[in-house]
Amino acid sequence: MMSIFEELESEVRSYSRGWPVVFDRAQGSYLYDEDGKAYLDFFAGAGALNYGHNNPALKRALIDYIARDGVTHALDMFTVAKRDFLQTFQEKILQPRDLDYKVVFPGPGGANAVEAALKLARKVTGKESVINFTNAFHGMTLGALSVTGNSMKRGGAGVPLVHATPMPYDNYFDGSIPDFLYFEKLLEDSGSGLNEPAAVIVEGVQGEGGINAARIEWLKALDDLCKKHGILLILDDVQMGCGRTGPFFSFEDAGIKPDIVCLSKSIGGYGIPMALTLIRPDLDVWEPGEHNGTFRGISPAFVTATEALRVYWSDDELEKSTKAKGERIAAAFQGIVEAYPDANLFAKGRGLARGIEFANGDLAGKVCAAAFERGLLMETSGPDGEVMKVLPPLTLTDDELTKGLSIIDEAVAAVLN
Amino acid sequence: MMSIFEELESEVRSYSRGWPVVFDRAQGSYLYDEDGKAYLDFFAGAGALNYGHNNPALKRALIDYIARDGVTHALDMFTVAKRDFLQTFQEKILQPRDLDYKVVFPGPGGANAVEAALKLARKVTGKESVINFTNAFHGMTLGALSVTGNSMKRGGAGVPLVHATPMPYDNYFDGSIPDFLYFEKLLEDSGSGLNEPAAVIVEGVQGEGGINAARIEWLKALDDLCKKHGILLILDDVQMGCGRTGPFFSFEDAGIKPDIVCLSKSIGGYGIPMALTLIRPDLDVWEPGEHNGTFRGISPAFVTATEALRVYWSDDELEKSTKAKGERIAAAFQGIVEAYPDANLFAKGRGLARGIEFANGDLAGKVCAAAFERGLLMETSGPDGEVMKVLPPLTLTDDELTKGLSIIDEAVAAVLN
Amino acid sequence: MMSIFEELESEVRSYSRGWPVVFDRAQGSYLYDEDGKAYLDFFAGAGALNYGHNNPALKRALIDYIARDGVTHALDMFTVAKRDFLQTFQEKILQPRDLDYKVVFPGPGGANAVEAALKLARKVTGKESVINFTNAFHGMTLGALSVTGNSMKRGGAGVPLVHATPMPYDNYFDGSIPDFLYFEKLLEDSGSGLNEPAAVIVEGVQGEGGINAARIEWLKALDDLCKKHGILLILDDVQMGCGRTGPFFSFEDAGIKPDIVCLSKSIGGYGIPMALTLIRPDLDVWEPGEHNGTFRGISPAFVTATEALRVYWSDDELEKSTKAKGERIAAAFQGIVEAYPDANLFAKGRGLARGIEFANGDLAGKVCAAAFERGLLMETSGPDGEVMKVLPPLTLTDDELTKGLSIIDEAVAAVLN
Amino acid sequence: MMSIFEELESEVRSYSRGWPVVFDRAQGSYLYDEDGKAYLDFFAGAGALNYGHNNPALKRALIDYIARDGVTHALDMFTVAKRDFLQTFQEKILQPRDLDYKVVFPGPGGANAVEAALKLARKVTGKESVINFTNAFHGMTLGALSVTGNSMKRGGAGVPLVHATPMPYDNYFDGSIPDFLYFEKLLEDSGSGLNEPAAVIVEGVQGEGGINAARIEWLKALDDLCKKHGILLILDDVQMGCGRTGPFFSFEDAGIKPDIVCLSKSIGGYGIPMALTLIRPDLDVWEPGEHNGTFRGISPAFVTATEALRVYWSDDELEKSTKAKGERIAAAFQGIVEAYPDANLFAKGRGLARGIEFANGDLAGKVCAAAFERGLLMETSGPDGEVMKVLPPLTLTDDELTKGLSIIDEAVAAVLN
């Protein structure tokens, strides 16, 4: 029953290679294949399903909206659904955090949010060059790809990727080199040959890059550096925003206010495409229609997005629970690390973005395969796939967490013993 | 009640400027604002709503799927919903047309389909350069924008847009110059300075560019030219596919089989983001994951897409009705042209993509505004917005069409008299 | 005695392949190989030796200067030799032609003059894009190469050549298409996708491109077009300046005053490297040292340049004689064309830049080889080397011309009969 | 008598601003202005006059050649003068050093040598990206400029300079960071985002960058790194070759054999333009004529180049004397450094490329001005012009050196006291 995929779908497909079953239904932390087998999902749509699959509260709002023939597709027209979303976003997210942003609806996905951010930063500053970081991941469209690190994905561009210079992300040299030593020297030396950058683009925690969590003080220092040199700071919170690390934004604990913030994945709440680019009001120099697109006003996503904000971001319960569960995973992973002292494992992450770095991608891949056999979905990340990564729904129960950790224990044991 | 938009939404918003009401519900050919006022929609989501707003058949399938907790978001995992779509797409679309393509799910929107097409064409050929056409529109991400014509939108890139050379689209010189004269000469002259192109990207009918319909024989000749010179032909059918011009693909009547086809907008059927890049099987040289993205497996869109194919593409009724209604509009528009002999109007288009070219964008804009006042939504296109453009749902009734044409008559009269 | 070349010199060498002798001495219109065999030189250093080899008047000035220890190398310091040159250039060239330019010494060769011109045009306008013409040749450095047409030479760049769009040179379509039809339409259509150009770069007669002489009215119209659209006009007179077409500048007869003019090759008079970029005074926005280089003040070249201006440009004798000799060649070539009606020959050129186009590069190459055997040096040009090209010293005698034409007659006959 | 310069010469001129006199004659280590005032030249044509002005031995050969009507200009034809040069270069330079290179004549100047090197490296490897170093200087044409560090000069390009990434040159962090730490990590991390480089381009001693002398072991390690990663090593010896640092090539003491070497400036010996690109024989993949140019066969430069090799490179006297004089300067400069302990001076350099770094460019500029008043020519370098730089002729006498050092002493004292 999988022959149609092999026959018709391009070889570019990837997740289906590690999980060769056909999924049918999903609820909460579980996916079910067409034979009814349940899989505990510690991948959660690569961070797009922070509130779990088919979250009942959001599902109710969604079905109601569809049933009453609410507008589905509205480009950038004014709609009741968009108004509700904007009001709720302002009330639940921006105002309580004392953040002052205007909202761009840049298109349906995270890459659109990044493309809009880069375009605006360049337009505002009149400069072309952007600083990205080692092992960054920002998307697959040409602009987003040019600031992405992975060499295989870059190779897919088919044109030289220019206008970006990579700088070492936090801890790239294991703390042996002062932060930003190289970056700052190049900026200050008028003979360095570094093109003066319009912007820096950074993730609070690098998910695809290997669950690398930048320290709070590193983010703060980056913000200072940008301010000092008149460089715009773009925070790509596509994967790590919407509570993945605990607070709504991954950068909140650093106390910084980036000039531009990219959101997507879980902002829609239910897995329907939606993206936002938040911009400092004084940067709002677009001409009407200068950036546009067909899928900027998908009302069903606005409806579930709004409901998610109301349900989960009216108080700090989700943030606290995310941090607490994150600590449980951290402790469990540290236990694994210590249980295999010769394996050179390393526990990483923040909030509910966690990982264990293995000696190589082969080992990490085998652990994920062993977990899949035991009914747990998780993926690798990092330049060589050497990091076993978990991104469970923030809404998973303690029991589900216990069960997942226990499968991980078994899977690691099966591979390393 | 619109202050939140002004306060919070970026100045880049555009459609809401011409239609300053807040839409709430929609059904078939109508949108309703929050006060219940009905608007006959001759814009149809810029071509994303070929089957009308909240089409009842699709709505039923969609609610059923959501209600039964079908997987919503699945990246590129195998799902029952994707399998159904692939099988139906093969059965209803590819096989009957004797088309042999593999399917890439490139991301949620049309620009993703275009970016994937360009990346693949460059990877396969090892060449960077692409030929686009005057007044082309392919999207707002950096790769898609580089092959788009509009200078205001290009200016938004903030970096020089390179690797593309524009050639004259069909009828660019009103028939006074042999087709492809310049293009072919540059290709054949090894001293021309034209970078050898990997691909040509073309729309069967240019929607945003001004409802410019390429002649069948021009498309055929373009295909011949590409074959002769070993250039890949990318047909961007994002707006004109899914029956907009009559047949499912806008290029069918030309009898050509492009190497790569981009679909989005109406492929999902209900307005939920979805996109496809169809590629000649031997071009499928991607590495697994070389192009990826979060929103490539939105099952609700697969469900409505599948239902739309079943309902509308099991026979040729829709195609016939689209052509017939298109002819009605053509006749009506020709009547308008002839009624104002001094106004230098020009009727354009094919199928249900139709337009009237005015002397300038100011006049066309005023006609659209007059139509809006009378309860009809339509937009301008063309480099200076000089074309009044209609893209009604293919499912509109004859009465709705009559009503719409009558409003257009009044609107034109109000402006030109 | 040629083994050292084969052993040590790169395969990139080219002229030596067609003329496999070792040259030793030269005088006037003749080169002599080491065995004393004389070759009548109808190539003249590809236009660098308009006053012949080792012109006695210039030679005297040169030896005197060297003998008295005049400064040889002076970067951009003030020198007596440079002052003499500037004064003489102003007096003999600029003032009589009512031309108001400032002089940049851009480096030793023509490519430097072109690179400086492009840099300045982009700096002044803030735009990156440049329009070049089919079959243009402007040099081999990256900037100059990007506006050069030849695909083999472009391929040598190793990076995509961007920021330039080729337009059809005069007569590219044999007069069947109105001049600038395509260029002007693209400029006027804001949706054309043409990047707004900083400048147009053009040769008055294309030498390497195949001895294509632009008509006076075409140059005039190009100048008008540039003025109308605020585009800077760069006239590359590296090969066709210094009297090659009759007047000192190839554009004089068109009555235009380009914004920037590039000179090199024969400006030094004796074959020692020298180049000038002439710029409209209000374009002189360089910072001191913003463009620099080691070989910008080669005084021996200034000395011979000055002497050449004094000897040959104090009256219009050289211009008249060049035109007259040019007409002799034109008539002779037309005779050849008519003598071989089936060969599809075509006589081309202006002044003493003349050529015969053959059906293909093979034939033209054979004619040059046959001429070489008979003691005449001439080369091919054009995209496929299909043009037999003559660029004799402007100072050649009537007898030398007679002899050269007679050898050409024989060579053509040997190949075509 | 200087008004013609102000009237006619572009504002881009620079050296003449610090030395506002008109030079006329020159001999050995001295330049003379038109009033007969002598200036001891510690600048030597920015390294183009290693054998002094109008060196008598070379002058004799030059005048003889001109007088006997030796071919002056010969493109890339075979000539007796070129053969003599190639044989002598092989015998005096390549063979004794066990170096195996083929010779490209890339055009008249150093930028041509660099452009040819970059083109070839990209063609051979099929990669576009090049690694350059902080404060590198390689020339002003677009390709060479893209690997040059100075931001003012880069700004002159008018297009974004891409395809190059700067890495820290030796001692960029004062020895606090292990050599190549960052470079090597980026190369080894497939997720770093560094485009895989075709080549590294480096100067043995950075002249324009501030007389930064790379340590022997750093050059060795760079060579190892390149070999390990399959990156071509381009050694730009345009300024530091031809004996400037002691040995003929600046890299000899490191015992490395770069893949490509660029020579110009003093290779011609007398200040007449000439340049070479030396390439590993197996890299000689050019098509005939794929890189060409008018001024590649300037025989007078071949004649003086050949004579210079014979006179100065038949034994190791010049090398020894250069090192000895270099040590004298080093000692003298160290004395100055120590004499002004509060001024934070720093003595730099190798061989006869020496400098003193001042606290800022203003001070260094004042010292040069004070020296000029005292009859000594020297210039500043470094990103802010903070280095007082001396590049005297290698042939200067001990007395001249004594005199120069004494003027420098006075000039420093005049500024710092």
Tab-separated table of N, CA and C in Angstrom, chain A residues 1 4 7-15 21 23-27 34 43 54 59 67-72 75-76 78-80 82-83 90 103 115 119 140 142 153 156 265 270-271 284 286 289-290 292 294 298, chain B residues 1 4 7-15 21 23-27 34 43 54 59 67-72 75-76 78-80 82-83 90 103 115 119 140 142 153 156 265 270-271 284 286 289-290 292 294 298:
chain	number	residue	atom	x	y	z
A	1	MET	N	0.830	-1.223	0.000
A	1	MET	CA	0.000	0.000	0.000
A	1	MET	C	0.857	1.264	0.000
A	4	ILE	N	2.375	3.629	-4.209
A	4	ILE	CA	2.070	4.897	-4.876
A	4	ILE	C	3.077	5.979	-4.486
A	7	GLU	N	6.215	5.271	-6.369
A	7	GLU	CA	6.016	5.491	-7.791
A	7	GLU	C	5.919	6.988	-8.118
A	8	LEU	N	5.227	7.710	-7.240
A	8	LEU	CA	4.833	9.058	-7.632
A	8	LEU	C	5.553	10.163	-6.870
A	9	GLU	N	6.030	9.863	-5.655
A	9	GLU	CA	6.606	10.965	-4.868
A	9	GLU	C	8.112	11.045	-5.102
A	10	SER	N	8.590	12.255	-5.180
A	10	SER	CA	10.014	12.480	-5.474
A	10	SER	C	10.924	11.863	-4.424
A	11	GLU	N	12.127	11.542	-4.857
A	11	GLU	CA	13.141	10.992	-3.966
A	11	GLU	C	13.534	11.970	-2.866
A	12	VAL	N	13.082	13.195	-2.942
A	12	VAL	CA	13.476	14.199	-1.958
A	12	VAL	C	12.826	13.940	-0.592
A	13	ARG	N	11.780	13.081	-0.566
A	13	ARG	CA	11.107	12.788	0.697
A	13	ARG	C	12.114	12.211	1.684
A	14	SER	N	11.960	12.537	2.954
A	14	SER	CA	12.960	12.050	3.906
A	14	SER	C	12.392	11.383	5.149
A	15	TYR	N	11.465	12.036	5.859
A	15	TYR	CA	11.016	11.440	7.124
A	15	TYR	C	10.410	10.051	6.907
A	21	VAL	N	5.732	3.713	7.655
A	21	VAL	CA	4.339	3.312	7.876
A	21	VAL	C	3.459	4.448	7.368
A	23	PHE	N	0.593	6.886	8.259
A	23	PHE	CA	-0.153	7.418	9.404
A	23	PHE	C	-1.553	7.831	8.976
A	24	ASP	N	-2.481	7.698	9.930
A	24	ASP	CA	-3.868	8.001	9.584
A	24	ASP	C	-4.463	9.036	10.543
A	25	ARG	N	-4.481	8.691	11.843
A	25	ARG	CA	-5.093	9.588	12.802
A	25	ARG	C	-4.061	10.070	13.802
A	26	ALA	N	-4.463	11.070	14.582
A	26	ALA	CA	-3.561	11.608	15.595
A	26	ALA	C	-4.385	12.281	16.673
A	27	GLN	N	-3.894	12.225	17.881
A	27	GLN	CA	-4.576	12.893	18.996
A	27	GLN	C	-3.544	13.127	20.091
A	34	GLU	N	-2.163	3.329	9.875
A	34	GLU	CA	-3.449	2.852	9.342
A	34	GLU	C	-3.853	1.500	9.913
A	43	PHE	N	8.408	14.300	18.210
A	43	PHE	CA	8.917	15.129	17.113
A	43	PHE	C	7.977	16.315	16.888
A	54	ASN	N	-4.206	17.738	16.954
A	54	ASN	CA	-5.668	17.898	16.989
A	54	ASN	C	-6.169	18.251	18.385
A	59	LYS	N	-9.586	22.288	18.073
A	59	LYS	CA	-10.396	21.548	17.107
A	59	LYS	C	-11.840	22.034	17.134
A	67	ALA	N	-17.762	25.252	10.047
A	67	ALA	CA	-19.185	24.926	9.933
A	67	ALA	C	-20.026	26.175	9.672
A	68	ARG	N	-19.626	27.276	10.312
A	68	ARG	CA	-20.435	28.494	10.122
A	68	ARG	C	-20.019	29.291	8.890
A	69	ASP	N	-19.224	28.652	8.031
A	69	ASP	CA	-18.761	29.308	6.793
A	69	ASP	C	-17.985	30.596	7.039
A	70	GLY	N	-17.187	30.604	8.098
A	70	GLY	CA	-16.248	31.724	8.226
A	70	GLY	C	-15.362	31.762	6.990
A	71	VAL	N	-14.960	32.970	6.604
A	71	VAL	CA	-14.061	33.095	5.443
A	71	VAL	C	-12.853	32.185	5.636
A	72	THR	N	-12.506	31.418	4.633
A	72	THR	CA	-11.313	30.566	4.753
A	72	THR	C	-10.064	31.286	4.271
A	75	LEU	N	-6.434	36.394	1.543
A	75	LEU	CA	-5.256	37.218	1.206
A	75	LEU	C	-4.959	38.148	2.375
A	76	ASP	N	-4.762	39.439	2.092
A	76	ASP	CA	-4.526	40.328	3.246
A	76	ASP	C	-5.712	41.273	3.477
A	78	PHE	N	-9.099	42.551	5.384
A	78	PHE	CA	-9.504	42.569	6.797
A	78	PHE	C	-10.532	41.462	7.025
A	79	THR	N	-10.349	40.684	8.066
A	79	THR	CA	-11.363	39.683	8.423
A	79	THR	C	-11.567	39.705	9.932
A	80	VAL	N	-12.710	39.219	10.319
A	80	VAL	CA	-12.988	39.084	11.740
A	80	VAL	C	-11.963	38.155	12.391
A	82	LYS	N	-8.871	37.573	11.492
A	82	LYS	CA	-7.571	38.217	11.639
A	82	LYS	C	-7.603	39.247	12.760
A	83	ARG	N	-8.718	39.968	12.840
A	83	ARG	CA	-8.839	40.964	13.912
A	83	ARG	C	-8.770	40.290	15.277
A	90	GLN	N	-1.851	40.819	20.644
A	90	GLN	CA	-1.418	42.021	21.348
A	90	GLN	C	-1.638	41.875	22.861
A	103	VAL	N	2.996	43.844	12.810
A	103	VAL	CA	2.900	42.463	12.355
A	103	VAL	C	2.837	42.414	10.829
A	115	GLU	N	12.386	35.332	4.779
A	115	GLU	CA	12.596	36.116	3.556
A	115	GLU	C	12.130	37.565	3.758
A	119	LYS	N	14.537	40.850	3.563
A	119	LYS	CA	14.229	41.909	2.610
A	119	LYS	C	14.093	43.251	3.319
A	140	MET	N	14.416	26.933	3.134
A	140	MET	CA	14.869	26.364	1.871
A	140	MET	C	14.671	27.266	0.663
A	142	LEU	N	15.506	30.683	-1.566
A	142	LEU	CA	16.868	31.122	-1.853
A	142	LEU	C	17.446	32.080	-0.809
A	153	LYS	N	22.178	20.948	1.989
A	153	LYS	CA	21.024	21.766	1.611
A	153	LYS	C	21.476	22.990	0.790
A	156	GLY	N	21.961	22.335	-2.808
A	156	GLY	CA	20.746	22.229	-3.608
A	156	GLY	C	20.349	23.520	-4.291
A	265	LYS	N	5.492	27.781	12.313
A	265	LYS	CA	5.277	26.457	12.920
A	265	LYS	C	4.095	26.468	13.902
A	270	TYR	N	-2.495	24.529	15.313
A	270	TYR	CA	-3.113	23.254	14.947
A	270	TYR	C	-2.362	22.566	13.811
A	271	GLY	N	-1.337	23.220	13.334
A	271	GLY	CA	-0.563	22.615	12.252
A	271	GLY	C	-0.926	23.124	10.871
A	284	ASP	N	8.927	49.884	9.649
A	284	ASP	CA	7.817	49.550	8.756
A	284	ASP	C	7.784	50.482	7.546
A	286	TRP	N	7.803	49.450	4.308
A	286	TRP	CA	7.299	48.803	3.087
A	286	TRP	C	6.365	49.741	2.320
A	289	GLY	N	1.938	46.325	-0.646
A	289	GLY	CA	2.093	45.265	-1.631
A	289	GLY	C	3.526	44.966	-2.036
A	290	GLU	N	4.491	45.649	-1.431
A	290	GLU	CA	5.891	45.421	-1.846
A	290	GLU	C	6.327	43.983	-1.540
A	292	ASN	N	4.174	40.441	-0.946
A	292	ASN	CA	2.809	39.918	-0.846
A	292	ASN	C	2.796	38.402	-0.987
A	294	THR	N	-0.153	34.750	-1.732
A	294	THR	CA	-1.522	34.252	-1.746
A	294	THR	C	-2.002	33.803	-0.366
A	298	ILE	N	-4.993	32.926	6.088
A	298	ILE	CA	-5.690	31.645	6.214
A	298	ILE	C	-6.456	31.679	7.535
B	1	MET	N	-13.738	49.853	14.386
B	1	MET	CA	-13.395	48.430	14.588
B	1	MET	C	-12.238	48.010	13.679
B	4	ILE	N	-7.401	48.226	15.066
B	4	ILE	CA	-6.337	47.275	15.410
B	4	ILE	C	-5.471	46.965	14.197
B	7	GLU	N	-3.201	49.896	13.702
B	7	GLU	CA	-2.230	49.983	14.793
B	7	GLU	C	-1.174	48.887	14.676
B	8	LEU	N	-1.622	47.686	14.333
B	8	LEU	CA	-0.745	46.544	14.502
B	8	LEU	C	-0.241	45.936	13.191
B	9	GLU	N	-0.979	46.120	12.108
B	9	GLU	CA	-0.568	45.442	10.879
B	9	GLU	C	0.327	46.350	10.041
B	10	SER	N	1.346	45.745	9.462
B	10	SER	CA	2.336	46.505	8.691
B	10	SER	C	1.704	47.246	7.517
B	11	GLU	N	2.345	48.303	7.144
B	11	GLU	CA	1.904	49.102	5.994
B	11	GLU	C	1.969	48.322	4.688
B	12	VAL	N	2.558	47.147	4.713
B	12	VAL	CA	2.693	46.370	3.486
B	12	VAL	C	1.349	45.809	3.021
B	13	ARG	N	0.348	45.811	3.889
B	13	ARG	CA	-0.977	45.296	3.504
B	13	ARG	C	-1.500	46.073	2.296
B	14	SER	N	-2.203	45.385	1.421
B	14	SER	CA	-2.641	46.094	0.216
B	14	SER	C	-4.109	45.915	-0.138
B	15	TYR	N	-4.608	44.690	-0.228
B	15	TYR	CA	-5.994	44.536	-0.681
B	15	TYR	C	-6.968	45.258	0.234
B	21	VAL	N	-13.475	47.012	4.429
B	21	VAL	CA	-14.514	46.423	5.277
B	21	VAL	C	-13.918	45.177	5.918
B	23	PHE	N	-14.364	41.393	6.507
B	23	PHE	CA	-15.112	40.240	6.014
B	23	PHE	C	-15.237	39.201	7.116
B	24	ASP	N	-16.359	38.496	7.080
B	24	ASP	CA	-16.603	37.518	8.138
B	24	ASP	C	-16.891	36.134	7.561
B	25	ARG	N	-17.936	36.039	6.741
B	25	ARG	CA	-18.339	34.750	6.219
B	25	ARG	C	-18.207	34.737	4.702
B	26	ALA	N	-18.294	33.517	4.140
B	26	ALA	CA	-18.217	33.383	2.686
B	26	ALA	C	-18.893	32.099	2.272
B	27	GLN	N	-19.450	32.114	1.099
B	27	GLN	CA	-20.110	30.905	0.586
B	27	GLN	C	-20.222	31.053	-0.925
B	34	GLU	N	-18.806	41.974	8.091
B	34	GLU	CA	-19.354	41.680	9.415
B	34	GLU	C	-20.740	42.300	9.628
B	43	PHE	N	-12.702	37.856	-7.631
B	43	PHE	CA	-11.260	37.829	-7.412
B	43	PHE	C	-10.843	36.419	-6.969
B	54	ASN	N	-15.710	28.011	0.506
B	54	ASN	CA	-16.316	27.001	1.381
B	54	ASN	C	-17.257	26.067	0.621
B	59	LYS	N	-16.220	21.065	1.990
B	59	LYS	CA	-16.425	21.385	3.403
B	59	LYS	C	-16.815	20.133	4.184
B	67	ALA	N	-13.019	16.041	12.215
B	67	ALA	CA	-13.806	15.460	13.301
B	67	ALA	C	-13.286	14.082	13.706
B	68	ARG	N	-12.820	13.331	12.739
B	68	ARG	CA	-12.350	11.982	13.059
B	68	ARG	C	-10.873	11.960	13.464
B	69	ASP	N	-10.319	13.133	13.721
B	69	ASP	CA	-8.923	13.249	14.134
B	69	ASP	C	-7.945	12.676	13.114
B	70	GLY	N	-8.271	12.877	11.850
B	70	GLY	CA	-7.250	12.566	10.849
B	70	GLY	C	-6.010	13.397	11.129
B	71	VAL	N	-4.845	12.828	10.829
B	71	VAL	CA	-3.591	13.582	11.033
B	71	VAL	C	-3.693	14.949	10.361
B	72	THR	N	-3.358	16.012	11.037
B	72	THR	CA	-3.391	17.340	10.407
B	72	THR	C	-2.061	17.675	9.751
B	75	LEU	N	4.481	16.722	7.987
B	75	LEU	CA	5.739	16.901	7.240
B	75	LEU	C	5.687	16.067	5.962
B	76	ASP	N	6.743	15.270	5.696
B	76	ASP	CA	6.655	14.441	4.483
B	76	ASP	C	6.521	12.962	4.840
B	78	PHE	N	4.459	9.458	5.328
B	78	PHE	CA	3.361	8.840	4.580
B	78	PHE	C	2.093	8.991	5.385
B	79	THR	N	1.015	9.404	4.729
B	79	THR	CA	-0.283	9.451	5.403
B	79	THR	C	-1.348	8.913	4.454
B	80	VAL	N	-2.431	8.490	5.046
B	80	VAL	CA	-3.562	8.046	4.244
B	80	VAL	C	-4.068	9.193	3.374
B	82	LYS	N	-2.393	11.737	2.162
B	82	LYS	CA	-1.498	11.992	1.039
B	82	LYS	C	-1.618	10.892	-0.007
B	83	ARG	N	-1.770	9.656	0.454
B	83	ARG	CA	-1.924	8.555	-0.500
B	83	ARG	C	-3.175	8.725	-1.341
B	90	GLN	N	-3.115	11.046	-9.771
B	90	GLN	CA	-2.654	10.213	-10.878
B	90	GLN	C	-3.820	9.783	-11.771
B	103	VAL	N	6.045	13.802	-8.122
B	103	VAL	CA	5.474	14.905	-7.370
B	103	VAL	C	6.396	15.307	-6.226
B	115	GLU	N	10.522	27.967	-6.214
B	115	GLU	CA	11.897	27.831	-5.699
B	115	GLU	C	12.405	26.408	-5.929
B	119	LYS	N	15.618	25.435	-8.214
B	119	LYS	CA	16.737	24.704	-7.624
B	119	LYS	C	17.024	23.426	-8.397
B	140	MET	N	7.470	35.958	-4.120
B	140	MET	CA	8.167	36.987	-3.375
B	140	MET	C	9.414	36.518	-2.622
B	142	LEU	N	13.299	35.046	-2.491
B	142	LEU	CA	14.389	35.608	-3.291
B	142	LEU	C	14.553	34.943	-4.656
B	153	LYS	N	8.232	45.449	-6.729
B	153	LYS	CA	8.460	44.234	-5.940
B	153	LYS	C	9.924	43.804	-5.980
B	156	GLY	N	12.085	45.548	-3.582
B	156	GLY	CA	11.988	45.113	-2.193
B	156	GLY	C	13.031	44.088	-1.791
B	265	LYS	N	-2.159	27.520	-5.125
B	265	LYS	CA	-3.446	28.219	-5.090
B	265	LYS	C	-4.631	27.243	-5.017
B	270	TYR	N	-9.751	24.375	-1.226
B	270	TYR	CA	-10.580	25.060	-0.216
B	270	TYR	C	-9.909	26.335	0.277
B	271	GLY	N	-8.716	26.595	-0.218
B	271	GLY	CA	-8.025	27.803	0.225
B	271	GLY	C	-6.989	27.555	1.296
B	284	ASP	N	14.504	13.627	-11.326
B	284	ASP	CA	14.358	13.469	-9.866
B	284	ASP	C	15.692	13.065	-9.224
B	286	TRP	N	17.195	14.714	-6.661
B	286	TRP	CA	17.359	15.226	-5.299
B	286	TRP	C	17.985	14.168	-4.379
B	289	GLY	N	15.790	14.870	1.490
B	289	GLY	CA	15.862	16.026	2.374
B	289	GLY	C	16.621	17.219	1.808
B	290	GLU	N	17.087	17.130	0.571
B	290	GLU	CA	17.862	18.252	0.013
B	290	GLU	C	17.003	19.513	-0.097
B	292	ASN	N	13.480	20.729	1.809
B	292	ASN	CA	12.471	20.265	2.761
B	292	ASN	C	11.644	21.438	3.282
B	294	THR	N	8.553	22.616	6.675
B	294	THR	CA	7.619	22.171	7.709
B	294	THR	C	6.239	21.862	7.150
B	298	ILE	N	0.117	18.995	4.747
B	298	ILE	CA	-1.066	19.521	5.434
B	298	ILE	C	-2.253	18.686	4.979
